[in-house]
PDB file of C-alpha atoms in Angstrom:
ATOM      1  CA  UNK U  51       0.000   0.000   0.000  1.00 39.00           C
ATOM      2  CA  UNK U  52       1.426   3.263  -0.783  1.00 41.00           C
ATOM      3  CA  UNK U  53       2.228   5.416   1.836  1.00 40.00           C
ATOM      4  CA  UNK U  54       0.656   8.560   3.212  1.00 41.00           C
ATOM      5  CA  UNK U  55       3.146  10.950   1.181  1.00 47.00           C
ATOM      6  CA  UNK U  56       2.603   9.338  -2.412  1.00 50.00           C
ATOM      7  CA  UNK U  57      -1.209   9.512  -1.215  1.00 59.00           C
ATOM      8  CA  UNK U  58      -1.756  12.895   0.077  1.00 62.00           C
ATOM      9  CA  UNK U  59      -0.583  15.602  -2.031  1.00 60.00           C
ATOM     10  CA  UNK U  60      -1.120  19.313  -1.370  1.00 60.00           C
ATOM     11  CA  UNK U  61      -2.035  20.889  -4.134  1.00 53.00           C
ATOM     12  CA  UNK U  62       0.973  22.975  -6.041  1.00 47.00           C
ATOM     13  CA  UNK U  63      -0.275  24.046  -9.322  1.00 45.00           C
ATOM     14  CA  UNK U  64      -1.419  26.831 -10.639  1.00 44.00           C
ATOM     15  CA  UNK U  65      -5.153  27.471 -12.062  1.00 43.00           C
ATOM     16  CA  UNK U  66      -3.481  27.957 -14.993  1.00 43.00           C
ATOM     17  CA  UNK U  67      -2.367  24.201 -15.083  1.00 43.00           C
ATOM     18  CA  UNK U  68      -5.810  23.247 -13.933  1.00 50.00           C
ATOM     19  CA  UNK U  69      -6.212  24.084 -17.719  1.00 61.00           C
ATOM     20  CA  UNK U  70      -9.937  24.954 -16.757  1.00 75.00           C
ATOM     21  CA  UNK U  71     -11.500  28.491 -15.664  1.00 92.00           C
ATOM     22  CA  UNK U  72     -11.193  30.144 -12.011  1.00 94.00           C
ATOM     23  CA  UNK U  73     -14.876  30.113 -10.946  1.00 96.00           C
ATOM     24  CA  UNK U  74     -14.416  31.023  -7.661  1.00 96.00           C
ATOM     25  CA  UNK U  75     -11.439  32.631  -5.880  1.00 96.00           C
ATOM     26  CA  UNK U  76     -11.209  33.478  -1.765  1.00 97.00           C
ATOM     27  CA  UNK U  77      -7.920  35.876  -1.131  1.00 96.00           C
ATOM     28  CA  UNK U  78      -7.223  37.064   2.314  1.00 95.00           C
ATOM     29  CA  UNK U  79     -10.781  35.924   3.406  1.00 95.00           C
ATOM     30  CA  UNK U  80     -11.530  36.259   6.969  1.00 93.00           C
ATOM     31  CA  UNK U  81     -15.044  36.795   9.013  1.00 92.00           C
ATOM     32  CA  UNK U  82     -16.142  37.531  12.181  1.00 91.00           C
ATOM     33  CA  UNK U  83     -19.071  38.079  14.039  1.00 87.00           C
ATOM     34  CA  UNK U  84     -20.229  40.078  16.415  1.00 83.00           C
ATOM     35  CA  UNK U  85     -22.661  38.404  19.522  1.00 78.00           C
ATOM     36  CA  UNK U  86     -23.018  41.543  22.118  1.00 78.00           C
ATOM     37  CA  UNK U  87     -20.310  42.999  23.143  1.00 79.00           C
ATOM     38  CA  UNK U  88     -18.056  39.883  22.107  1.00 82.00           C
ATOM     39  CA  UNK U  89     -16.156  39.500  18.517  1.00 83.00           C
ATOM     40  CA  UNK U  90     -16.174  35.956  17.291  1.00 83.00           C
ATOM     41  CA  UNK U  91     -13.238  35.529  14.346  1.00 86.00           C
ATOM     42  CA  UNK U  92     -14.702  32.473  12.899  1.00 87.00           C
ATOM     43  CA  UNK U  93     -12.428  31.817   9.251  1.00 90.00           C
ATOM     44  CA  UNK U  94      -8.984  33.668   9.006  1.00 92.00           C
ATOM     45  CA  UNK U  95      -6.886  33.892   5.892  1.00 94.00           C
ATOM     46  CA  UNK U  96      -9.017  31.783   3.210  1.00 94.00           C
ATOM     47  CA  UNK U  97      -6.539  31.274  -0.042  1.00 96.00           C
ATOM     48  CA  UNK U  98      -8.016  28.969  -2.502  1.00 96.00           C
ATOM     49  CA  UNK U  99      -9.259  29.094  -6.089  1.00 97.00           C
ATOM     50  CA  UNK U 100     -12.231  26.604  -7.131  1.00 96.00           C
ATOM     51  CA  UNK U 101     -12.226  25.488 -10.713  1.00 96.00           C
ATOM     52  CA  UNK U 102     -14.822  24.889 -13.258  1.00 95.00           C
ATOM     53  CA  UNK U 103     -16.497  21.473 -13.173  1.00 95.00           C
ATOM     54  CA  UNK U 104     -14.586  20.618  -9.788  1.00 96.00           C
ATOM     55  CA  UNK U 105     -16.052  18.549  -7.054  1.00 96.00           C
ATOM     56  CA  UNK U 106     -14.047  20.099  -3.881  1.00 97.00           C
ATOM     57  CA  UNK U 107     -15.131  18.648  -0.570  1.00 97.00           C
ATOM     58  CA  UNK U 108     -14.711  20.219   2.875  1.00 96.00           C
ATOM     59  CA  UNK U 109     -13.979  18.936   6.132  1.00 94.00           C
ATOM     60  CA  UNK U 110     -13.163  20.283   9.587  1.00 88.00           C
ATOM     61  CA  UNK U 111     -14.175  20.355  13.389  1.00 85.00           C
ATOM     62  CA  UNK U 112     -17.465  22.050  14.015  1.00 80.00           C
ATOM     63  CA  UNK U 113     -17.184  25.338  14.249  1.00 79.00           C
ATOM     64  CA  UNK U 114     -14.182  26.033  11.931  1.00 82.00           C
ATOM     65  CA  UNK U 115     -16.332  27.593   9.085  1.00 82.00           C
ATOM     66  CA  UNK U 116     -16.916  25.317   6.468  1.00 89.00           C
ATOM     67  CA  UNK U 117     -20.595  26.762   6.051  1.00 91.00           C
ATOM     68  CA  UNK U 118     -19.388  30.170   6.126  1.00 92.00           C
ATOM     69  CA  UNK U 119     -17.489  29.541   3.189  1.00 94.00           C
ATOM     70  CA  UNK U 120     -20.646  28.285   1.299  1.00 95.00           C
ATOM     71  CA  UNK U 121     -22.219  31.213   2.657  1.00 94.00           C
ATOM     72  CA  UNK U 122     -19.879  33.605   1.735  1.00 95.00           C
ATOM     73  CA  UNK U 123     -19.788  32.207  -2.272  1.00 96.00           C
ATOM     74  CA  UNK U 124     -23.472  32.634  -1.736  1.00 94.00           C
ATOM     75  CA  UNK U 125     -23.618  36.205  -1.308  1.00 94.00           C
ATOM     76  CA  UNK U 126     -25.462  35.140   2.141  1.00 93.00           C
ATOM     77  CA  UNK U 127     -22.344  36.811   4.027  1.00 93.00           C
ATOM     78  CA  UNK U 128     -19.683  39.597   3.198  1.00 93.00           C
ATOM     79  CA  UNK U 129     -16.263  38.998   4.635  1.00 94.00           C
ATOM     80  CA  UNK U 130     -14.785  41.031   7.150  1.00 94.00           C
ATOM     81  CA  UNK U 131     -11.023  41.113   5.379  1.00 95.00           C
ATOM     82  CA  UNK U 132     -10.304  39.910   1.812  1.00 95.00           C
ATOM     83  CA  UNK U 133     -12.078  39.267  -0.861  1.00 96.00           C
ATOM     84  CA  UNK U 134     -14.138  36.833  -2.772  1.00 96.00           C
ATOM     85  CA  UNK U 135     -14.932  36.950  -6.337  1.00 96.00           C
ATOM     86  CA  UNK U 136     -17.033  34.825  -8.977  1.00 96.00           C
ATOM     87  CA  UNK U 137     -15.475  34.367 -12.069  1.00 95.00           C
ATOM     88  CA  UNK U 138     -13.023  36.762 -11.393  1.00 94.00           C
ATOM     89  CA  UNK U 139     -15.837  39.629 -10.076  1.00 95.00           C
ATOM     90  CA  UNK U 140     -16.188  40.306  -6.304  1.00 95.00           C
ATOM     91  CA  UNK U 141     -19.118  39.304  -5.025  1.00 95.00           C
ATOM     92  CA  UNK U 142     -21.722  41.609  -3.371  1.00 91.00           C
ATOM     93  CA  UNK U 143     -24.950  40.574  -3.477  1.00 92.00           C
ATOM     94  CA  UNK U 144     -26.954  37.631  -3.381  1.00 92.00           C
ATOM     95  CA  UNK U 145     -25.105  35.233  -6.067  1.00 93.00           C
ATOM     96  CA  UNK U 146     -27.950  33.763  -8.392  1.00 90.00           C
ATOM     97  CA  UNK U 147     -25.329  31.423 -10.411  1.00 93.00           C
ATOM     98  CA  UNK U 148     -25.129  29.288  -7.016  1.00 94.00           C
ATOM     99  CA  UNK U 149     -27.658  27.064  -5.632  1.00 91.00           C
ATOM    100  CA  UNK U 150     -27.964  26.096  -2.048  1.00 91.00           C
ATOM    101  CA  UNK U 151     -29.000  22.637  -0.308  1.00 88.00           C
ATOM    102  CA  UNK U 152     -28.148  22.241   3.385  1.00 83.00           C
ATOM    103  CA  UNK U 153     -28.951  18.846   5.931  1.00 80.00           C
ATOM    104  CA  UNK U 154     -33.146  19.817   5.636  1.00 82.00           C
ATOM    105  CA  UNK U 155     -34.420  19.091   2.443  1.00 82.00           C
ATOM    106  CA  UNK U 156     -36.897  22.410   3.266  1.00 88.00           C
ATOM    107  CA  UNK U 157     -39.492  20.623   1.047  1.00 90.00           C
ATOM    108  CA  UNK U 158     -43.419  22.958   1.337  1.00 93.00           C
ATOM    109  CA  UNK U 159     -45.536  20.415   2.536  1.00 94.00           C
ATOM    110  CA  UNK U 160     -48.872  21.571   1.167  1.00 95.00           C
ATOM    111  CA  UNK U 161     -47.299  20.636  -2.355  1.00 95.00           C
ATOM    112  CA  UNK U 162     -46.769  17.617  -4.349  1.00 95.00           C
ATOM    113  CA  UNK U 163     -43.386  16.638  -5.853  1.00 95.00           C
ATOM    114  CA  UNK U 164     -44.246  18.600  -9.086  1.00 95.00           C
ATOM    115  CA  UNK U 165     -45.114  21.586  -6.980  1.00 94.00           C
ATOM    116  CA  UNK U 166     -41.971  21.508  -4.820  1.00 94.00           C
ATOM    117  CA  UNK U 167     -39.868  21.628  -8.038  1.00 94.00           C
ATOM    118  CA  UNK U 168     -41.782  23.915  -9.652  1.00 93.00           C
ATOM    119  CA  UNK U 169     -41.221  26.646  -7.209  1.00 92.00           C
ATOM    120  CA  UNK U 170     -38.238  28.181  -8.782  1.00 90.00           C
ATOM    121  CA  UNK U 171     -39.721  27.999 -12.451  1.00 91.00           C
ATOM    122  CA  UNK U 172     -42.954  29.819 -10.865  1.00 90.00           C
ATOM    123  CA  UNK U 173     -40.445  32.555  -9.956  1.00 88.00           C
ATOM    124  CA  UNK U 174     -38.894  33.278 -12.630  1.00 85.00           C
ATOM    125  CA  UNK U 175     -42.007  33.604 -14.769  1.00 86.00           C
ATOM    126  CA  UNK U 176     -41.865  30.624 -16.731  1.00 87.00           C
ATOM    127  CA  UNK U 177     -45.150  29.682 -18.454  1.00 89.00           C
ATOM    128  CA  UNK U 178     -47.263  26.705 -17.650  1.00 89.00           C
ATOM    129  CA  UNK U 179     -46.548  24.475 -20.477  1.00 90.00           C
ATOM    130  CA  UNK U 180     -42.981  25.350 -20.336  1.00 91.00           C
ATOM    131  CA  UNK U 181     -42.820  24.837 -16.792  1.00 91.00           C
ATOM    132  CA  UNK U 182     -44.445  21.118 -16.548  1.00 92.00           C
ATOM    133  CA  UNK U 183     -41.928  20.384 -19.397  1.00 93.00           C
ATOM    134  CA  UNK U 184     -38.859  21.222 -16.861  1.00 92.00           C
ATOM    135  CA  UNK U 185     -40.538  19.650 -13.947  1.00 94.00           C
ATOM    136  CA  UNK U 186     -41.543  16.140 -15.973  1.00 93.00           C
ATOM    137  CA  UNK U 187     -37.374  16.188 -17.343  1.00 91.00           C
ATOM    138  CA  UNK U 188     -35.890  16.696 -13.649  1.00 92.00           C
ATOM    139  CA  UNK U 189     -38.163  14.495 -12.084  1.00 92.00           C
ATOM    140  CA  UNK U 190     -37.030  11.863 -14.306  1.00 90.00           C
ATOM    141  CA  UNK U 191     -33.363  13.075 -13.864  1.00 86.00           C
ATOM    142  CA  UNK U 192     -33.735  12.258 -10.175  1.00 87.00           C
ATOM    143  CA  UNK U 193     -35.961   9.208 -10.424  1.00 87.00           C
ATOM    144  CA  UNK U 194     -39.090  10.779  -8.972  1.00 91.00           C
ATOM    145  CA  UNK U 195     -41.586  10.357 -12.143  1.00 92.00           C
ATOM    146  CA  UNK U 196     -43.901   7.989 -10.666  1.00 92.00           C
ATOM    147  CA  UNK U 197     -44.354  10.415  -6.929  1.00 94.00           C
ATOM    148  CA  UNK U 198     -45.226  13.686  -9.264  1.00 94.00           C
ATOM    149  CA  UNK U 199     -48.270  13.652  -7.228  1.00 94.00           C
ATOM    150  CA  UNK U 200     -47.027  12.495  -4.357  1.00 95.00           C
ATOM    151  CA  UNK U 201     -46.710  14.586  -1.390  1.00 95.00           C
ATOM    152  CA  UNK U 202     -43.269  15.077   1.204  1.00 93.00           C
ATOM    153  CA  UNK U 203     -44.709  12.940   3.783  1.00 93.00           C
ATOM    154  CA  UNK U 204     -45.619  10.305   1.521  1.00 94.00           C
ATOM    155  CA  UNK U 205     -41.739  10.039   0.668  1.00 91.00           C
ATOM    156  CA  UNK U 206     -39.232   8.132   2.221  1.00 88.00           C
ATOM    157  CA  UNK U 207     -35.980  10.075   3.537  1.00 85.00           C
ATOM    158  CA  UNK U 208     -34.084   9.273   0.162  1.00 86.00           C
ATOM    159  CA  UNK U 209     -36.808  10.256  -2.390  1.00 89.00           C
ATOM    160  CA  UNK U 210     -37.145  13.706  -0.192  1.00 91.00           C
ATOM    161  CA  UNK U 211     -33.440  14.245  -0.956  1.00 88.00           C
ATOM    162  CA  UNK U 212     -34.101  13.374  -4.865  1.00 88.00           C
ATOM    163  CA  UNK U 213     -36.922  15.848  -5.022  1.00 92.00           C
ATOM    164  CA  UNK U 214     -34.836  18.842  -3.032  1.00 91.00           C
ATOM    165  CA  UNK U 215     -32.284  17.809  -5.522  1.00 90.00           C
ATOM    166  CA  UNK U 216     -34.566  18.544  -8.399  1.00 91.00           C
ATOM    167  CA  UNK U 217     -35.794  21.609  -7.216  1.00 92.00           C
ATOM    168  CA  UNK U 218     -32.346  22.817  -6.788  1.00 90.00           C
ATOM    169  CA  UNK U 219     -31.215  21.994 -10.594  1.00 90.00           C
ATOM    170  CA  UNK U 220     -34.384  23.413 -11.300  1.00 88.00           C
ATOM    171  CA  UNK U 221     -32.358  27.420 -11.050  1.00 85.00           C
ATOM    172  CA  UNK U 222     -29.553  25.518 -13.209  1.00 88.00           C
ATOM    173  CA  UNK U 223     -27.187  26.944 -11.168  1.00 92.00           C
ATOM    174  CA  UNK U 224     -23.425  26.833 -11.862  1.00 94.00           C
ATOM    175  CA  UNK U 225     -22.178  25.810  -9.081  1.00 95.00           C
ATOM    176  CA  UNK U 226     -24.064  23.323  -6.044  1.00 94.00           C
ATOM    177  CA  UNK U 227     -23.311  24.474  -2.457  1.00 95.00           C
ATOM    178  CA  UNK U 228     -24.129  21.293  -0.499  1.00 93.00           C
ATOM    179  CA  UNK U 229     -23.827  21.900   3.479  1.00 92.00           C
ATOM    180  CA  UNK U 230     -24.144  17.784   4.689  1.00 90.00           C
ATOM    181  CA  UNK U 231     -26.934  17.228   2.540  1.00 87.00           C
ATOM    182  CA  UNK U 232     -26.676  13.373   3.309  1.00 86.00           C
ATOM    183  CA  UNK U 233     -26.154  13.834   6.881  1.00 84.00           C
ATOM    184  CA  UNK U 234     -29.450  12.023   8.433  1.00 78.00           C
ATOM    185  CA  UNK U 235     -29.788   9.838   5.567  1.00 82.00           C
ATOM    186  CA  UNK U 236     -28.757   5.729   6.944  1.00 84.00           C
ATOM    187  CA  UNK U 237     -25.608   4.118   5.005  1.00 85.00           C
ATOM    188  CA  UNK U 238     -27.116   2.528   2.256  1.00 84.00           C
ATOM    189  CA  UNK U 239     -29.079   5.125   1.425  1.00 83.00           C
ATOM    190  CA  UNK U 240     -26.520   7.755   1.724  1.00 87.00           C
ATOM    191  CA  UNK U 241     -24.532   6.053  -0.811  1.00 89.00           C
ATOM    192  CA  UNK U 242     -26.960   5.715  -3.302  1.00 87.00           C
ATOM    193  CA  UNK U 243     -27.400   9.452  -2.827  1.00 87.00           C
ATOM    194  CA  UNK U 244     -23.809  10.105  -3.252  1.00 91.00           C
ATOM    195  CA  UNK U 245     -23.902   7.814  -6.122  1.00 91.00           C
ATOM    196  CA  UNK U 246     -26.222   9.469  -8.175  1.00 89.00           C
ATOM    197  CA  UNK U 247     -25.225  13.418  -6.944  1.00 90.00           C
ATOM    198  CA  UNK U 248     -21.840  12.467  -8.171  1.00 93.00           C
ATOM    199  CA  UNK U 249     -23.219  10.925 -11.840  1.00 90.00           C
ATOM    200  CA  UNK U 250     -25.576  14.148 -12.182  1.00 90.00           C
ATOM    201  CA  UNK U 251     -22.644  16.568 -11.765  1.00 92.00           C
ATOM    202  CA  UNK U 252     -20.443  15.486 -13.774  1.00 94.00           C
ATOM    203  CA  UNK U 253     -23.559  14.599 -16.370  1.00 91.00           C
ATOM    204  CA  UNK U 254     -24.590  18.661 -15.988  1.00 90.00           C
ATOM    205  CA  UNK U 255     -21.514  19.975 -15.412  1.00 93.00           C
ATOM    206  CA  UNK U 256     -21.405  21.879 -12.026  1.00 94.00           C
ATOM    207  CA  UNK U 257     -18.921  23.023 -10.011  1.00 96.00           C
ATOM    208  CA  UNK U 258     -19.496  22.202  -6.173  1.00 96.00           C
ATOM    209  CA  UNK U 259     -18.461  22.752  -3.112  1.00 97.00           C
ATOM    210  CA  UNK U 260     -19.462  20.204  -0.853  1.00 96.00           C
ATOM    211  CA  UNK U 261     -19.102  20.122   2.739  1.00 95.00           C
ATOM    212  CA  UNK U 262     -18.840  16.856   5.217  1.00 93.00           C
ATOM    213  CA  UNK U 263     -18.196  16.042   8.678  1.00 90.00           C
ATOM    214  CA  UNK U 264     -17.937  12.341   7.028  1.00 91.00           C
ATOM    215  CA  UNK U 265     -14.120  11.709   5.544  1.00 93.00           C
ATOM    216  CA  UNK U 266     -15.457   8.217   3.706  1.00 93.00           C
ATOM    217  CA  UNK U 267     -18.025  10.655   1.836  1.00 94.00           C
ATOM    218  CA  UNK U 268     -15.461  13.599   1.259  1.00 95.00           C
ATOM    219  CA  UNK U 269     -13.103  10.904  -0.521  1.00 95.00           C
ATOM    220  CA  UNK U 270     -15.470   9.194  -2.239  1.00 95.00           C
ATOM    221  CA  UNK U 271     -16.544  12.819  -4.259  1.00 95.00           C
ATOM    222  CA  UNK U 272     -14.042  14.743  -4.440  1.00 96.00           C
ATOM    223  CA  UNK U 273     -11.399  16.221  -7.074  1.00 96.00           C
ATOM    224  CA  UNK U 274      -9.781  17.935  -3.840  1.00 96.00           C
ATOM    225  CA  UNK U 275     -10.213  17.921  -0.377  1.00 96.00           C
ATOM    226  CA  UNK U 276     -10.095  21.106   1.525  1.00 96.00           C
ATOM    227  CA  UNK U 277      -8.942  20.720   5.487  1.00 94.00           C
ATOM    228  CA  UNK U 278     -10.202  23.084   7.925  1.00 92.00           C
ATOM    229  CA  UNK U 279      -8.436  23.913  11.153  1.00 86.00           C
ATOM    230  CA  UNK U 280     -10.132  24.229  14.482  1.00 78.00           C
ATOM    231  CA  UNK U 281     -11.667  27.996  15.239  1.00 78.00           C
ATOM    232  CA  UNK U 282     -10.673  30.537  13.839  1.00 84.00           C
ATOM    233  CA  UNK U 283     -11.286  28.539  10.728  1.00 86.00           C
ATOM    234  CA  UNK U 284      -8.645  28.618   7.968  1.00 91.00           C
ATOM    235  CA  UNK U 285      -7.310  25.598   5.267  1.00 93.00           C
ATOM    236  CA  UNK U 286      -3.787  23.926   6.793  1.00 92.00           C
ATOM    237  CA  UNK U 287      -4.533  21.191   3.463  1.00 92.00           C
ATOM    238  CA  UNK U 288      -5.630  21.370  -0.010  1.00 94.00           C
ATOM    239  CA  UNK U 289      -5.258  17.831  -1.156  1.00 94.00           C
ATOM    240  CA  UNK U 290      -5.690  16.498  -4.629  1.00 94.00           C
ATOM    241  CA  UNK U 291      -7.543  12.766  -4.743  1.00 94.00           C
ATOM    242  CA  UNK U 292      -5.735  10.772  -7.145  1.00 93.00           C
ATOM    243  CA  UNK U 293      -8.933   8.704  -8.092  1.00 93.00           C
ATOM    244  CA  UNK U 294     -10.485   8.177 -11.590  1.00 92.00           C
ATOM    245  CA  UNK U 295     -12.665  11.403 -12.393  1.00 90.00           C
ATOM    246  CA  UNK U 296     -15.334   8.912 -13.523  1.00 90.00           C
ATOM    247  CA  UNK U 297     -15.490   6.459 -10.568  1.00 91.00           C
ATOM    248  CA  UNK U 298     -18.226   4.082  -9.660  1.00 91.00           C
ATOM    249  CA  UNK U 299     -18.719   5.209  -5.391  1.00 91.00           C
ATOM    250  CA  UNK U 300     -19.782   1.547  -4.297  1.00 89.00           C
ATOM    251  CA  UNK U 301     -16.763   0.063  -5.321  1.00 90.00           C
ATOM    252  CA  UNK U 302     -14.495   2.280  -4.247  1.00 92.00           C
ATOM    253  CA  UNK U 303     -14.499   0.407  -0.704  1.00 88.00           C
ATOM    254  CA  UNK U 304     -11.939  -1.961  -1.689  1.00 90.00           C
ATOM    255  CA  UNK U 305      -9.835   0.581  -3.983  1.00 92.00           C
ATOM    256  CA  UNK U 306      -6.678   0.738  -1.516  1.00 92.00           C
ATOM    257  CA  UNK U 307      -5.361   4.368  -2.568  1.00 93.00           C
ATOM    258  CA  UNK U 308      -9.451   5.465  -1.142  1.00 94.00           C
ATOM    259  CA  UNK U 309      -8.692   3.473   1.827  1.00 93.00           C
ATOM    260  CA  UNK U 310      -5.247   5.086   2.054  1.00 93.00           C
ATOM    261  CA  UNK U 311      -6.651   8.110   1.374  1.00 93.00           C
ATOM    262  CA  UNK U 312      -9.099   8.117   4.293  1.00 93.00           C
ATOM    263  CA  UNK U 313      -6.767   7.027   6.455  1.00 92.00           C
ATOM    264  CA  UNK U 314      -4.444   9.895   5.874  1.00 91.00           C
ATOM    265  CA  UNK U 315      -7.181  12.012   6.428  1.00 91.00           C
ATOM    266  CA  UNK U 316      -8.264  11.069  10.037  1.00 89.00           C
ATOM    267  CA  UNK U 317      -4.556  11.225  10.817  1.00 89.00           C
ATOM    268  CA  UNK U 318      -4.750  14.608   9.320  1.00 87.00           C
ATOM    269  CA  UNK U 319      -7.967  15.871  11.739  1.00 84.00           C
ATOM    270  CA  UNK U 320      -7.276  13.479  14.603  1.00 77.00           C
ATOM    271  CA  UNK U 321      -5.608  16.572  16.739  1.00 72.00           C
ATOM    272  CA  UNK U 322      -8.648  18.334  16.271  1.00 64.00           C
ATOM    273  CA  UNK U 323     -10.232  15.467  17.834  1.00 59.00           C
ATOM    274  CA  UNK U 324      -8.329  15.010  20.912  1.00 55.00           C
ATOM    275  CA  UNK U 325     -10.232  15.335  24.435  1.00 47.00           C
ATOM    276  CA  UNK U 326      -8.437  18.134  26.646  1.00 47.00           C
ATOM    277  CA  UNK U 327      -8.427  16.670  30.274  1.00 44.00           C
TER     278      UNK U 327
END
């Protein structure tokens, strides 16, 4: 089995060599917060520059601000110090290209599966016929073209995820920001869903950021692995995964550079882990 330096490899090159377009870039990013009187510094010195069509997972203790990060690519938050742009313009607002789905799949209860997705094309104005189109082609994207009708409580845990999933695609954004999506979800289950998140993104296209308290998950995805230190938050690695770009999740169990890999990685966090007595 190799060892942990021919595994883990902090990333060296430059976007440049990525050979693929900056989409978004944090320099000098910090944030704090204010609660009362007391100033909270909860990400310090962000450096890191997220290409097109990359899957880049995040991991961390709690509280080191991995979901500030989505946040901040969100437009949700402004940081305090630094700067982060989207393809190569600072962002100041609310960023539409980006689409958010966090641990709750925030499905409306009073509508069916066709309704939930339909929310965003309803926004945006798009007409009727139009509309049940788009809904029809992501439910079958996801799997969910039998449970149109259906409503969320009807659905089991995985087919809730599916139709969040849907509606999310359904603002074809650019780039996924996934905050644990598959955090409740059991192990089978969460694998399928990992399965088939992976397949659609590369299938569409999307850039995402995806962020795990699980390392098994934040191998099996990723192009890169971003490590977060404890509070204030900041990356100490940015590790390429030297898996196939096309890779089939369920098997890689008994790949041994994965294994290797997530090994490395709890070595990696496992100070962050340690009980002060």
């Amino acid at each position: 089995m190799s060892s942990a330096k021919k595994i883990i490899n902090t990333v060296s090159v430059t976007p440049a060599e990525r050979e693929a377009e900056v989409v978004i870039s944090f320099s000098g990013v910090g944030k704090t917060f204010r609660a009362g009187a007391a100033v909270i510094q909860a990400t310090k010195d962000i450096n890191v520059d997220i290409c097109e069509g990359e899957i880049v997972t995040i991991v961390g203790p709690s509280g080191c601000g991995k979901s500030t990060m989505l946040n901040l690519t969100a437009g949700l938050l402004s940081p305090t110090v630094g700067t982060v742009k989207y393809r190569n313009v600072p962002i100041s607002d609310v960023n539409g290209r980006t689409g958010y789905m966090t641990q709750s799949d925030h499905l409306l209860p009073w509508r069916s599966v066709a309704g939930n997705i339909a929310v965003p094309l309803e926004i945006s104005g798009m007409g009727k016929t139009e509309r049940k189109a788009r809904v029809d082609e992501l439910a079958e994207l996801v799997g969910l073209t039998q449970f149109l009708n259906s409503y969320p409580s009807q659905l089991s845990g995985g087919m809730r995820k599916r139709a969040a999933l849907a509606r999310l695609l359904a603002y074809d954004p650019e780039t996924l920001l996934l905050d644990e999506p598959f955090a409740a979800l059991d192990a089978q289950l969460r694998i399928k869903m990992q399965t088939e998140l992976f397949q659609l993104s590369r299938r569409l296209k999307k850039t995402v950021l995806f962020v795990t308290h699980d390392i098994d998950e934040a191998v099996a995805l990723g192009d890169r692995c971003l490590v977060f230190s404890g509070r204030p938050g900041t990356i100490v690695k940015n590790i390429e995964v030297p898996l196939p770009r096309d890779r089939a999740i369920l098997a890689l169990r008994k790949d041994q550079t994965y294994q290797q890999l997530c090994s490395d990685l709890w070595d990696i966090l496992a100070p962050s882990m340690t009980v002060a007595h």
